[in-house]
Amino acid sequence: MTHPLRIALAGLGTVGAGVIRLLDANGGLIAARAGRAIEVVAVSARSRGKDRGIDLSAYAWEDDMTALAKRPDVDVVVELVGGSDGPALTLARQALGGGKALVTANKAMIAHHGMELAALAEQHGLALKFEAAVAGGIPVIKGLGEGAAANRIERLYGILNGTCNYILTQMESTGADFGGVLKAAQDLGYAEADPTFDVEGVDAAHKLAILAALAFGTAVDFGAVDISGISRIRAADIAQADALGHVIRLVGQAEMQTVKGEHRLFQRVQPVLVAKDHPLAAVDGPTNAVVAEGNFVGRLLFQGRGAGDGPTASAVVADLIDIARGNAVPAFSLPVAMLEEAPAADPGNRLGRHYMRFTVADRPGVLAEITAAMRDAGVSIESMIQHGHPLDGLDPVLVAIVSHEGPESAVAAAMRLLEGSPSLAEPPLVMPLLG
Amino acid sequence: MTHPLRIALAGLGTVGAGVIRLLDANGGLIAARAGRAIEVVAVSARSRGKDRGIDLSAYAWEDDMTALAKRPDVDVVVELVGGSDGPALTLARQALGGGKALVTANKAMIAHHGMELAALAEQHGLALKFEAAVAGGIPVIKGLGEGAAANRIERLYGILNGTCNYILTQMESTGADFGGVLKAAQDLGYAEADPTFDVEGVDAAHKLAILAALAFGTAVDFGAVDISGISRIRAADIAQADALGHVIRLVGQAEMQTVKGEHRLFQRVQPVLVAKDHPLAAVDGPTNAVVAEGNFVGRLLFQGRGAGDGPTASAVVADLIDIARGNAVPAFSLPVAMLEEAPAADPGNRLGRHYMRFTVADRPGVLAEITAAMRDAGVSIESMIQHGHPLDGLDPVLVAIVSHEGPESAVAAAMRLLEGSPSLAEPPLVMPLLG
């Protein structure tokens, strides 16, 4: 065995503490697999005194975490601070600029600054690894960038946010509305005090942008992800989906389209009606799942726990074992200069069936107005359900329409025709059907 | 880019031809990801003249495939000949002994000689890789040996044979019996002319033994796998399982048990009743799936196409990309000397519910005899169904019993009590329940 791989840990929240516990619990096995020991040398966090249930006395402490990047006794900086910019980004730049490999669980930072950091790593011949940034403990970065590396990936989709999936499956099993389930999830620690990034789809979009770059060989383009979240989904939508043989899941989807010989990248996070016999429908609670379709391998599915200290620590230490073994893979599986800048695709010609839910005033002529808009926009209606009783005890009632397969542009046109209609109590909610 | 990685291909069946087609179709992408081109230099197969739909004119031809191992212009030998011994093993030994890395899809050879070949590879500092040997295109060798490398794996199970899974799901959807479905599968090319290795569980056992070694850090011990296949399953069993909320799948399972501080390895391939809400129940047709439970990562599921030229070629080329990138991982994720020789576990104290099916003469006293055996062996009966009508138009009728949770040893004792009973038209069929 050669000398140990010496790491510095920035951030001692649940994941940071989990990494220390994992290295401690499985240290012998990890050293045997890695070919050398992996040793924590120094740590940094906001508060030194806080009780984290782990013994930090063997590690050097740095009040200023950027000092970790300057220590001559450190090979790898592990960044577990979080946040797309600020201290995490400063530390990442200083680590790679200062000759240290970087391992991070920071999806926001990689989604926003992944290209810059990958270029910096490449320039200095250092590893930049972020398995823990996407789908917790599931080795999907490795699965796409190495396991499926021989394939042109044609399509990628998955359940990338455990909080949303937990909330949706709780709504399913309890019949409760979004607000109540979110509150319960917060009380249980399954949702953050400020849940915006999770429930509005931003966290899933960070992960999707990273996976898309890796799968399609494109530059990370988080800004081009079309994002909608789950906060507008009602118990009645879940019940309606159930009656149609579907469940509702927040799904991130990416596809490479070729239009007149030019590549266009489609990236979207949105709630979707998933047919009950589709593998994603069985993904319950805080589980994540990613499906990738390669031109030789066919459909691959990776599934597991998408968050939590154990799974995330497992991914961080897998990255460290790779580094200890001396295994080098470009951060996005291709040299940065070869990552293609693909413009965003026009989603209008995507074909599919759509669920459209309207909250309407219970008065004559409303259905005629909605169906006329469908007709004028060329949307063919497969089924329509109007609930006879007011929804949630409110005056407006719910009308749900499922379209036959057709282009998204027609559905969008129908929605534009209905925009601002006094018949609608709120903007319509549109979700595609999958499977 | 450095010089190309030069490969020699032994065996030009569907997988060999698939590798050539894949390198041709995705060559640019593969070279970009690998950091250098991957070039076929020489090939060998039984018949030179056979039309395989691929152009071999650019490659040197060797009538004697062991000559591939001696060519100075070759870096890696890719063995796609098959068979646990014979020419494949000779070639593998000569390749590794002669300074060439070895990539193989040969599960039988790795299950029988994996330790010897891994030691040889290690001794010469060469790569030995076999992603394609297990579960087709699914990167499960990489997933366990690298992606989950930080974990102590506690349990591993999965659907490892696509032919059996195809037959079982066809029996499910058509209600037909084993023989008829097998015949149809053979006509479609989904089952071999001699299907013994597949339907009797040997192929799945090869794969299980490899995965168990990788997951638990033990020496491959194929001989210790307890194997039963699917040829005795009747349409009536599938119908019975369905009525119980289950489907039947051929499942490989491995577990590390600790008895008085000593490790014992449990390895078994057998048909199992899988609850319909378990992820493995949704694995249909020729799909494979592997579940691994790690002590930090929790439950991981890998799923995809388990066979076929495209998926298998994808796995072979993924191994080649790893070698081209210079990434080295021990064949079984640990140095050979560290792989533990764990004795086989005694399955008797494993707890579970069991499905027991008896084919009995329709005469008084039979049920009393069976239930008395259950009582005397301490098996508690949860439910019992006797079909009123003769099975398949034959005289004997079918009795199905599901036990409450209890030790396997009790079920085995009950079977021993009934051994040779004139009431039974054939030995009972016992399958555990999963989920």
PDB file of C-alpha atoms in Angstrom, chain A residues 49-309:
ATOM      1  CA  GLY A  49     -18.522  23.456  19.545  1.00  0.00           C
ATOM      2  CA  LYS A  50     -21.729  21.920  18.191  1.00  0.00           C
ATOM      3  CA  ASP A  51     -22.400  18.332  19.270  1.00  0.00           C
ATOM      4  CA  ARG A  52     -22.575  16.213  16.117  1.00  0.00           C
ATOM      5  CA  GLY A  53     -22.249  12.834  17.812  1.00  0.00           C
ATOM      6  CA  ILE A  54     -18.803  12.330  16.283  1.00  0.00           C
ATOM      7  CA  ASP A  55     -15.341  12.789  17.723  1.00  0.00           C
ATOM      8  CA  LEU A  56     -13.434  15.490  15.825  1.00  0.00           C
ATOM      9  CA  SER A  57     -10.396  15.554  18.107  1.00  0.00           C
ATOM     10  CA  ALA A  58      -8.152  13.663  15.674  1.00  0.00           C
ATOM     11  CA  TYR A  59      -8.599  16.247  12.909  1.00  0.00           C
ATOM     12  CA  ALA A  60      -7.097  19.684  12.482  1.00  0.00           C
ATOM     13  CA  TRP A  61      -9.747  22.398  12.703  1.00  0.00           C
ATOM     14  CA  GLU A  62      -9.870  25.391  10.374  1.00  0.00           C
ATOM     15  CA  ASP A  63     -12.195  28.281  11.208  1.00  0.00           C
ATOM     16  CA  ASP A  64     -11.771  29.575   7.683  1.00  0.00           C
ATOM     17  CA  MET A  65     -12.653  26.757   5.346  1.00  0.00           C
ATOM     18  CA  THR A  66     -10.684  28.165   2.448  1.00  0.00           C
ATOM     19  CA  ALA A  67      -7.611  27.374   4.538  1.00  0.00           C
ATOM     20  CA  LEU A  68      -8.358  23.676   3.803  1.00  0.00           C
ATOM     21  CA  ALA A  69      -7.435  24.283   0.172  1.00  0.00           C
ATOM     22  CA  LYS A  70      -4.016  25.579   1.192  1.00  0.00           C
ATOM     23  CA  ARG A  71      -2.929  22.820   3.556  1.00  0.00           C
ATOM     24  CA  PRO A  72       0.087  20.939   2.210  1.00  0.00           C
ATOM     25  CA  ASP A  73      -1.044  17.754   4.004  1.00  0.00           C
ATOM     26  CA  VAL A  74      -4.286  17.466   1.995  1.00  0.00           C
ATOM     27  CA  ASP A  75      -4.854  15.610  -1.306  1.00  0.00           C
ATOM     28  CA  VAL A  76      -8.613  16.042  -1.708  1.00  0.00           C
ATOM     29  CA  VAL A  77     -11.054  18.687  -0.534  1.00  0.00           C
ATOM     30  CA  VAL A  78     -14.573  17.411   0.124  1.00  0.00           C
ATOM     31  CA  GLU A  79     -17.075  20.262  -0.135  1.00  0.00           C
ATOM     32  CA  LEU A  80     -20.324  19.622   1.738  1.00  0.00           C
ATOM     33  CA  VAL A  81     -21.281  23.216   2.489  1.00  0.00           C
ATOM     34  CA  GLY A  82     -23.891  23.758  -0.218  1.00  0.00           C
ATOM     35  CA  GLY A  83     -25.103  26.810  -2.104  1.00  0.00           C
ATOM     36  CA  SER A  84     -24.427  27.546  -5.749  1.00  0.00           C
ATOM     37  CA  ASP A  85     -22.075  30.456  -5.049  1.00  0.00           C
ATOM     38  CA  GLY A  86     -20.499  32.013  -1.999  1.00  0.00           C
ATOM     39  CA  PRO A  87     -18.105  30.073   0.232  1.00  0.00           C
ATOM     40  CA  ALA A  88     -18.634  26.709  -1.516  1.00  0.00           C
ATOM     41  CA  LEU A  89     -17.652  28.084  -4.903  1.00  0.00           C
ATOM     42  CA  THR A  90     -14.714  30.008  -3.476  1.00  0.00           C
ATOM     43  CA  LEU A  91     -13.467  26.852  -1.788  1.00  0.00           C
ATOM     44  CA  ALA A  92     -13.947  24.763  -4.944  1.00  0.00           C
ATOM     45  CA  ARG A  93     -11.973  27.244  -7.039  1.00  0.00           C
ATOM     46  CA  GLN A  94      -9.194  27.482  -4.483  1.00  0.00           C
ATOM     47  CA  ALA A  95      -8.965  23.710  -4.075  1.00  0.00           C
ATOM     48  CA  LEU A  96      -8.688  22.949  -7.779  1.00  0.00           C
ATOM     49  CA  GLY A  97      -6.516  26.008  -8.369  1.00  0.00           C
ATOM     50  CA  GLY A  98      -4.292  24.914  -5.503  1.00  0.00           C
ATOM     51  CA  GLY A  99      -3.681  21.371  -6.712  1.00  0.00           C
ATOM     52  CA  LYS A 100      -6.298  19.487  -4.695  1.00  0.00           C
ATOM     53  CA  ALA A 101      -8.869  17.137  -6.157  1.00  0.00           C
ATOM     54  CA  LEU A 102     -12.442  18.131  -5.354  1.00  0.00           C
ATOM     55  CA  VAL A 103     -15.347  15.918  -4.307  1.00  0.00           C
ATOM     56  CA  THR A 104     -18.688  17.632  -3.787  1.00  0.00           C
ATOM     57  CA  ALA A 105     -22.345  16.857  -3.136  1.00  0.00           C
ATOM     58  CA  ASN A 106     -23.324  20.361  -4.263  1.00  0.00           C
ATOM     59  CA  LYS A 107     -25.809  20.049  -7.150  1.00  0.00           C
ATOM     60  CA  ALA A 108     -26.542  23.785  -7.273  1.00  0.00           C
ATOM     61  CA  MET A 109     -22.859  24.646  -7.656  1.00  0.00           C
ATOM     62  CA  ILE A 110     -22.266  22.025 -10.354  1.00  0.00           C
ATOM     63  CA  ALA A 111     -25.447  23.031 -12.216  1.00  0.00           C
ATOM     64  CA  HIS A 112     -24.350  26.662 -12.240  1.00  0.00           C
ATOM     65  CA  HIS A 113     -20.554  26.437 -12.365  1.00  0.00           C
ATOM     66  CA  GLY A 114     -19.824  22.875 -13.442  1.00  0.00           C
ATOM     67  CA  MET A 115     -18.224  23.893 -16.734  1.00  0.00           C
ATOM     68  CA  GLU A 116     -15.842  26.357 -15.100  1.00  0.00           C
ATOM     69  CA  LEU A 117     -14.861  23.879 -12.400  1.00  0.00           C
ATOM     70  CA  ALA A 118     -14.462  20.986 -14.853  1.00  0.00           C
ATOM     71  CA  ALA A 119     -12.202  23.163 -17.018  1.00  0.00           C
ATOM     72  CA  LEU A 120     -10.169  24.132 -13.967  1.00  0.00           C
ATOM     73  CA  ALA A 121      -9.823  20.475 -12.918  1.00  0.00           C
ATOM     74  CA  GLU A 122      -8.789  19.476 -16.418  1.00  0.00           C
ATOM     75  CA  GLN A 123      -6.245  22.290 -16.679  1.00  0.00           C
ATOM     76  CA  HIS A 124      -4.589  21.162 -13.450  1.00  0.00           C
ATOM     77  CA  GLY A 125      -4.954  17.431 -14.125  1.00  0.00           C
ATOM     78  CA  LEU A 126      -7.122  16.963 -11.046  1.00  0.00           C
ATOM     79  CA  ALA A 127     -10.255  14.973 -10.324  1.00  0.00           C
ATOM     80  CA  LEU A 128     -13.582  16.756  -9.957  1.00  0.00           C
ATOM     81  CA  LYS A 129     -16.238  14.310  -8.782  1.00  0.00           C
ATOM     82  CA  PHE A 130     -19.865  14.808  -7.742  1.00  0.00           C
ATOM     83  CA  GLU A 131     -21.629  11.427  -7.547  1.00  0.00           C
ATOM     84  CA  ALA A 132     -23.370  12.583  -4.367  1.00  0.00           C
ATOM     85  CA  ALA A 133     -24.841  15.628  -6.122  1.00  0.00           C
ATOM     86  CA  VAL A 134     -27.382  13.551  -8.055  1.00  0.00           C
ATOM     87  CA  ALA A 135     -29.749  10.933  -6.662  1.00  0.00           C
ATOM     88  CA  GLY A 136     -28.013  10.357  -3.323  1.00  0.00           C
ATOM     89  CA  GLY A 137     -26.339   6.987  -3.098  1.00  0.00           C
ATOM     90  CA  ILE A 138     -27.322   5.737  -6.555  1.00  0.00           C
ATOM     91  CA  PRO A 139     -24.184   5.475  -8.718  1.00  0.00           C
ATOM     92  CA  VAL A 140     -25.840   7.145 -11.683  1.00  0.00           C
ATOM     93  CA  ILE A 141     -23.027   9.563 -12.578  1.00  0.00           C
ATOM     94  CA  LYS A 142     -20.749   6.522 -12.801  1.00  0.00           C
ATOM     95  CA  GLY A 143     -23.468   4.503 -14.520  1.00  0.00           C
ATOM     96  CA  LEU A 144     -23.881   7.051 -17.306  1.00  0.00           C
ATOM     97  CA  GLY A 145     -20.325   8.328 -17.659  1.00  0.00           C
ATOM     98  CA  GLU A 146     -18.623   4.936 -17.396  1.00  0.00           C
ATOM     99  CA  GLY A 147     -21.115   2.058 -17.383  1.00  0.00           C
ATOM    100  CA  ALA A 148     -23.059   3.305 -20.407  1.00  0.00           C
ATOM    101  CA  ALA A 149     -20.120   5.249 -21.889  1.00  0.00           C
ATOM    102  CA  ALA A 150     -20.190   3.322 -25.167  1.00  0.00           C
ATOM    103  CA  ASN A 151     -23.729   4.494 -25.928  1.00  0.00           C
ATOM    104  CA  ARG A 152     -25.296   7.498 -27.511  1.00  0.00           C
ATOM    105  CA  ILE A 153     -27.982   8.242 -24.909  1.00  0.00           C
ATOM    106  CA  GLU A 154     -31.225   9.167 -26.595  1.00  0.00           C
ATOM    107  CA  ARG A 155     -33.461   9.944 -23.684  1.00  0.00           C
ATOM    108  CA  LEU A 156     -33.137  10.346 -19.961  1.00  0.00           C
ATOM    109  CA  TYR A 157     -35.789  10.780 -17.318  1.00  0.00           C
ATOM    110  CA  GLY A 158     -36.327  10.164 -13.679  1.00  0.00           C
ATOM    111  CA  ILE A 159     -37.527  11.013 -10.228  1.00  0.00           C
ATOM    112  CA  LEU A 160     -34.828  13.258  -8.847  1.00  0.00           C
ATOM    113  CA  ASN A 161     -36.300  14.861  -5.738  1.00  0.00           C
ATOM    114  CA  GLY A 162     -37.117  12.702  -2.742  1.00  0.00           C
ATOM    115  CA  THR A 163     -39.057  15.405  -0.900  1.00  0.00           C
ATOM    116  CA  CYS A 164     -41.520  15.843  -3.782  1.00  0.00           C
ATOM    117  CA  ASN A 165     -41.834  12.115  -4.231  1.00  0.00           C
ATOM    118  CA  TYR A 166     -42.498  11.658  -0.544  1.00  0.00           C
ATOM    119  CA  ILE A 167     -45.161  14.377  -0.586  1.00  0.00           C
ATOM    120  CA  LEU A 168     -46.864  12.989  -3.710  1.00  0.00           C
ATOM    121  CA  THR A 169     -46.949   9.429  -2.428  1.00  0.00           C
ATOM    122  CA  GLN A 170     -48.266  10.661   0.932  1.00  0.00           C
ATOM    123  CA  MET A 171     -51.001  12.600  -0.866  1.00  0.00           C
ATOM    124  CA  GLU A 172     -51.779   9.359  -2.713  1.00  0.00           C
ATOM    125  CA  SER A 173     -52.040   7.202   0.390  1.00  0.00           C
ATOM    126  CA  THR A 174     -53.793   9.694   2.695  1.00  0.00           C
ATOM    127  CA  GLY A 175     -55.975  11.644   0.265  1.00  0.00           C
ATOM    128  CA  ALA A 176     -54.752  14.842   1.930  1.00  0.00           C
ATOM    129  CA  ASP A 177     -53.996  18.051   0.067  1.00  0.00           C
ATOM    130  CA  PHE A 178     -50.538  19.414  -0.680  1.00  0.00           C
ATOM    131  CA  GLY A 179     -50.420  21.968   2.162  1.00  0.00           C
ATOM    132  CA  GLY A 180     -51.224  19.474   4.892  1.00  0.00           C
ATOM    133  CA  VAL A 181     -48.766  16.865   3.679  1.00  0.00           C
ATOM    134  CA  LEU A 182     -45.986  19.447   3.294  1.00  0.00           C
ATOM    135  CA  LYS A 183     -46.553  20.619   6.852  1.00  0.00           C
ATOM    136  CA  ALA A 184     -46.371  17.014   8.148  1.00  0.00           C
ATOM    137  CA  ALA A 185     -43.231  16.391   6.084  1.00  0.00           C
ATOM    138  CA  GLN A 186     -41.615  19.496   7.578  1.00  0.00           C
ATOM    139  CA  ASP A 187     -42.490  18.345  11.085  1.00  0.00           C
ATOM    140  CA  LEU A 188     -40.843  14.981  10.328  1.00  0.00           C
ATOM    141  CA  GLY A 189     -37.721  16.621   8.868  1.00  0.00           C
ATOM    142  CA  TYR A 190     -38.425  15.269   5.372  1.00  0.00           C
ATOM    143  CA  ALA A 191     -38.905  18.780   3.988  1.00  0.00           C
ATOM    144  CA  GLU A 192     -36.926  21.946   4.661  1.00  0.00           C
ATOM    145  CA  ALA A 193     -38.349  24.902   6.569  1.00  0.00           C
ATOM    146  CA  ASP A 194     -38.166  26.784   3.252  1.00  0.00           C
ATOM    147  CA  PRO A 195     -39.206  24.033   0.833  1.00  0.00           C
ATOM    148  CA  THR A 196     -39.212  26.221  -2.303  1.00  0.00           C
ATOM    149  CA  PHE A 197     -36.197  24.672  -4.058  1.00  0.00           C
ATOM    150  CA  ASP A 198     -37.617  21.189  -3.583  1.00  0.00           C
ATOM    151  CA  VAL A 199     -41.335  21.650  -4.213  1.00  0.00           C
ATOM    152  CA  GLU A 200     -40.925  24.109  -7.074  1.00  0.00           C
ATOM    153  CA  GLY A 201     -38.645  21.694  -8.961  1.00  0.00           C
ATOM    154  CA  VAL A 202     -35.406  23.696  -8.780  1.00  0.00           C
ATOM    155  CA  ASP A 203     -33.457  20.977  -6.968  1.00  0.00           C
ATOM    156  CA  ALA A 204     -34.594  18.351  -9.500  1.00  0.00           C
ATOM    157  CA  ALA A 205     -33.657  20.758 -12.298  1.00  0.00           C
ATOM    158  CA  HIS A 206     -30.121  21.121 -10.921  1.00  0.00           C
ATOM    159  CA  LYS A 207     -29.744  17.349 -11.053  1.00  0.00           C
ATOM    160  CA  LEU A 208     -31.361  17.029 -14.460  1.00  0.00           C
ATOM    161  CA  ALA A 209     -29.006  19.620 -15.980  1.00  0.00           C
ATOM    162  CA  ILE A 210     -26.006  17.675 -14.641  1.00  0.00           C
ATOM    163  CA  LEU A 211     -27.300  14.317 -15.900  1.00  0.00           C
ATOM    164  CA  ALA A 212     -28.182  15.748 -19.316  1.00  0.00           C
ATOM    165  CA  ALA A 213     -24.648  17.074 -19.803  1.00  0.00           C
ATOM    166  CA  LEU A 214     -23.209  13.719 -18.869  1.00  0.00           C
ATOM    167  CA  ALA A 215     -25.630  11.703 -20.979  1.00  0.00           C
ATOM    168  CA  PHE A 216     -25.652  13.798 -24.128  1.00  0.00           C
ATOM    169  CA  GLY A 217     -22.135  15.220 -24.075  1.00  0.00           C
ATOM    170  CA  THR A 218     -23.467  18.767 -23.863  1.00  0.00           C
ATOM    171  CA  ALA A 219     -22.395  21.754 -21.780  1.00  0.00           C
ATOM    172  CA  VAL A 220     -24.424  22.039 -18.570  1.00  0.00           C
ATOM    173  CA  ASP A 221     -27.276  24.434 -19.294  1.00  0.00           C
ATOM    174  CA  PHE A 222     -29.340  24.833 -16.146  1.00  0.00           C
ATOM    175  CA  GLY A 223     -30.894  28.068 -17.401  1.00  0.00           C
ATOM    176  CA  ALA A 224     -32.583  26.210 -20.246  1.00  0.00           C
ATOM    177  CA  VAL A 225     -34.450  23.761 -18.001  1.00  0.00           C
ATOM    178  CA  ASP A 226     -38.187  24.370 -18.143  1.00  0.00           C
ATOM    179  CA  ILE A 227     -39.281  24.017 -14.503  1.00  0.00           C
ATOM    180  CA  SER A 228     -42.583  23.565 -12.749  1.00  0.00           C
ATOM    181  CA  GLY A 229     -43.181  22.109  -9.316  1.00  0.00           C
ATOM    182  CA  ILE A 230     -45.860  20.284  -7.392  1.00  0.00           C
ATOM    183  CA  SER A 231     -47.373  23.009  -5.194  1.00  0.00           C
ATOM    184  CA  ARG A 232     -50.451  23.406  -7.389  1.00  0.00           C
ATOM    185  CA  ILE A 233     -51.369  19.715  -7.322  1.00  0.00           C
ATOM    186  CA  ARG A 234     -54.559  19.002  -5.397  1.00  0.00           C
ATOM    187  CA  ALA A 235     -55.891  15.841  -3.810  1.00  0.00           C
ATOM    188  CA  ALA A 236     -58.514  15.910  -6.575  1.00  0.00           C
ATOM    189  CA  ASP A 237     -55.780  15.653  -9.254  1.00  0.00           C
ATOM    190  CA  ILE A 238     -54.326  12.602  -7.550  1.00  0.00           C
ATOM    191  CA  ALA A 239     -57.787  11.021  -7.347  1.00  0.00           C
ATOM    192  CA  GLN A 240     -58.426  11.844 -11.001  1.00  0.00           C
ATOM    193  CA  ALA A 241     -55.072  10.379 -12.049  1.00  0.00           C
ATOM    194  CA  ASP A 242     -55.869   7.263 -10.047  1.00  0.00           C
ATOM    195  CA  ALA A 243     -59.182   6.867 -11.850  1.00  0.00           C
ATOM    196  CA  LEU A 244     -57.243   7.073 -15.115  1.00  0.00           C
ATOM    197  CA  GLY A 245     -54.804   4.330 -13.975  1.00  0.00           C
ATOM    198  CA  HIS A 246     -51.979   6.753 -13.225  1.00  0.00           C
ATOM    199  CA  VAL A 247     -50.039   8.247 -10.338  1.00  0.00           C
ATOM    200  CA  ILE A 248     -48.522  11.719 -10.259  1.00  0.00           C
ATOM    201  CA  ARG A 249     -44.740  12.056 -10.009  1.00  0.00           C
ATOM    202  CA  LEU A 250     -42.373  14.994 -10.414  1.00  0.00           C
ATOM    203  CA  VAL A 251     -40.289  13.861 -13.379  1.00  0.00           C
ATOM    204  CA  GLY A 252     -37.199  15.396 -14.932  1.00  0.00           C
ATOM    205  CA  GLN A 253     -36.835  14.616 -18.623  1.00  0.00           C
ATOM    206  CA  ALA A 254     -34.112  15.367 -21.134  1.00  0.00           C
ATOM    207  CA  GLU A 255     -33.839  14.444 -24.785  1.00  0.00           C
ATOM    208  CA  MET A 256     -31.505  15.240 -27.615  1.00  0.00           C
ATOM    209  CA  GLN A 257     -33.407  16.218 -30.729  1.00  0.00           C
ATOM    210  CA  THR A 258     -31.910  16.603 -34.166  1.00  0.00           C
ATOM    211  CA  VAL A 259     -33.595  19.317 -36.208  1.00  0.00           C
ATOM    212  CA  LYS A 260     -32.236  19.805 -39.741  1.00  0.00           C
ATOM    213  CA  GLY A 261     -28.969  18.213 -38.712  1.00  0.00           C
ATOM    214  CA  GLU A 262     -28.635  20.451 -35.645  1.00  0.00           C
ATOM    215  CA  HIS A 263     -28.761  19.185 -32.085  1.00  0.00           C
ATOM    216  CA  ARG A 264     -31.342  20.703 -29.766  1.00  0.00           C
ATOM    217  CA  LEU A 265     -31.554  19.841 -26.087  1.00  0.00           C
ATOM    218  CA  PHE A 266     -34.913  19.385 -24.394  1.00  0.00           C
ATOM    219  CA  GLN A 267     -34.819  19.654 -20.582  1.00  0.00           C
ATOM    220  CA  ARG A 268     -37.866  19.851 -18.357  1.00  0.00           C
ATOM    221  CA  VAL A 269     -38.943  19.196 -14.760  1.00  0.00           C
ATOM    222  CA  GLN A 270     -42.700  18.928 -14.233  1.00  0.00           C
ATOM    223  CA  PRO A 271     -45.371  16.807 -12.583  1.00  0.00           C
ATOM    224  CA  VAL A 272     -46.396  13.967 -14.859  1.00  0.00           C
ATOM    225  CA  LEU A 273     -49.151  11.350 -14.845  1.00  0.00           C
ATOM    226  CA  VAL A 274     -47.268   8.032 -14.816  1.00  0.00           C
ATOM    227  CA  ALA A 275     -49.139   4.882 -15.843  1.00  0.00           C
ATOM    228  CA  LYS A 276     -49.323   2.435 -12.938  1.00  0.00           C
ATOM    229  CA  ASP A 277     -47.507  -0.298 -14.876  1.00  0.00           C
ATOM    230  CA  HIS A 278     -44.534   1.981 -15.646  1.00  0.00           C
ATOM    231  CA  PRO A 279     -41.431   1.364 -13.476  1.00  0.00           C
ATOM    232  CA  LEU A 280     -41.467   4.971 -12.210  1.00  0.00           C
ATOM    233  CA  ALA A 281     -44.969   4.493 -10.757  1.00  0.00           C
ATOM    234  CA  ALA A 282     -43.563   1.999  -8.251  1.00  0.00           C
ATOM    235  CA  VAL A 283     -41.006   4.538  -7.004  1.00  0.00           C
ATOM    236  CA  ASP A 284     -42.426   5.480  -3.619  1.00  0.00           C
ATOM    237  CA  GLY A 285     -41.507   7.795  -0.787  1.00  0.00           C
ATOM    238  CA  PRO A 286     -38.071   9.428  -0.776  1.00  0.00           C
ATOM    239  CA  THR A 287     -36.725   7.020  -3.418  1.00  0.00           C
ATOM    240  CA  ASN A 288     -35.066   8.347  -6.594  1.00  0.00           C
ATOM    241  CA  ALA A 289     -34.895   6.601  -9.951  1.00  0.00           C
ATOM    242  CA  VAL A 290     -33.195   7.416 -13.233  1.00  0.00           C
ATOM    243  CA  VAL A 291     -33.938   5.832 -16.610  1.00  0.00           C
ATOM    244  CA  ALA A 292     -31.507   6.231 -19.493  1.00  0.00           C
ATOM    245  CA  GLU A 293     -32.054   4.855 -22.984  1.00  0.00           C
ATOM    246  CA  GLY A 294     -28.891   4.118 -24.928  1.00  0.00           C
ATOM    247  CA  ASN A 295     -28.648   3.217 -28.593  1.00  0.00           C
ATOM    248  CA  PHE A 296     -27.026  -0.158 -27.829  1.00  0.00           C
ATOM    249  CA  VAL A 297     -27.766  -0.907 -24.177  1.00  0.00           C
ATOM    250  CA  GLY A 298     -31.486  -0.113 -24.391  1.00  0.00           C
ATOM    251  CA  ARG A 299     -33.283   1.053 -21.260  1.00  0.00           C
ATOM    252  CA  LEU A 300     -31.335   1.152 -18.004  1.00  0.00           C
ATOM    253  CA  LEU A 301     -32.942   1.893 -14.647  1.00  0.00           C
ATOM    254  CA  PHE A 302     -31.043   2.958 -11.532  1.00  0.00           C
ATOM    255  CA  GLN A 303     -33.005   3.202  -8.308  1.00  0.00           C
ATOM    256  CA  GLY A 304     -32.278   3.827  -4.660  1.00  0.00           C
ATOM    257  CA  ARG A 305     -32.432   6.267  -1.787  1.00  0.00           C
ATOM    258  CA  GLY A 306     -32.097   9.779  -3.129  1.00  0.00           C
ATOM    259  CA  ALA A 307     -31.015  11.563   0.023  1.00  0.00           C
ATOM    260  CA  GLY A 308     -30.031  11.108   3.647  1.00  0.00           C
ATOM    261  CA  ASP A 309     -26.657  10.971   5.340  1.00  0.00           C
TER     262      ASP A 309
END
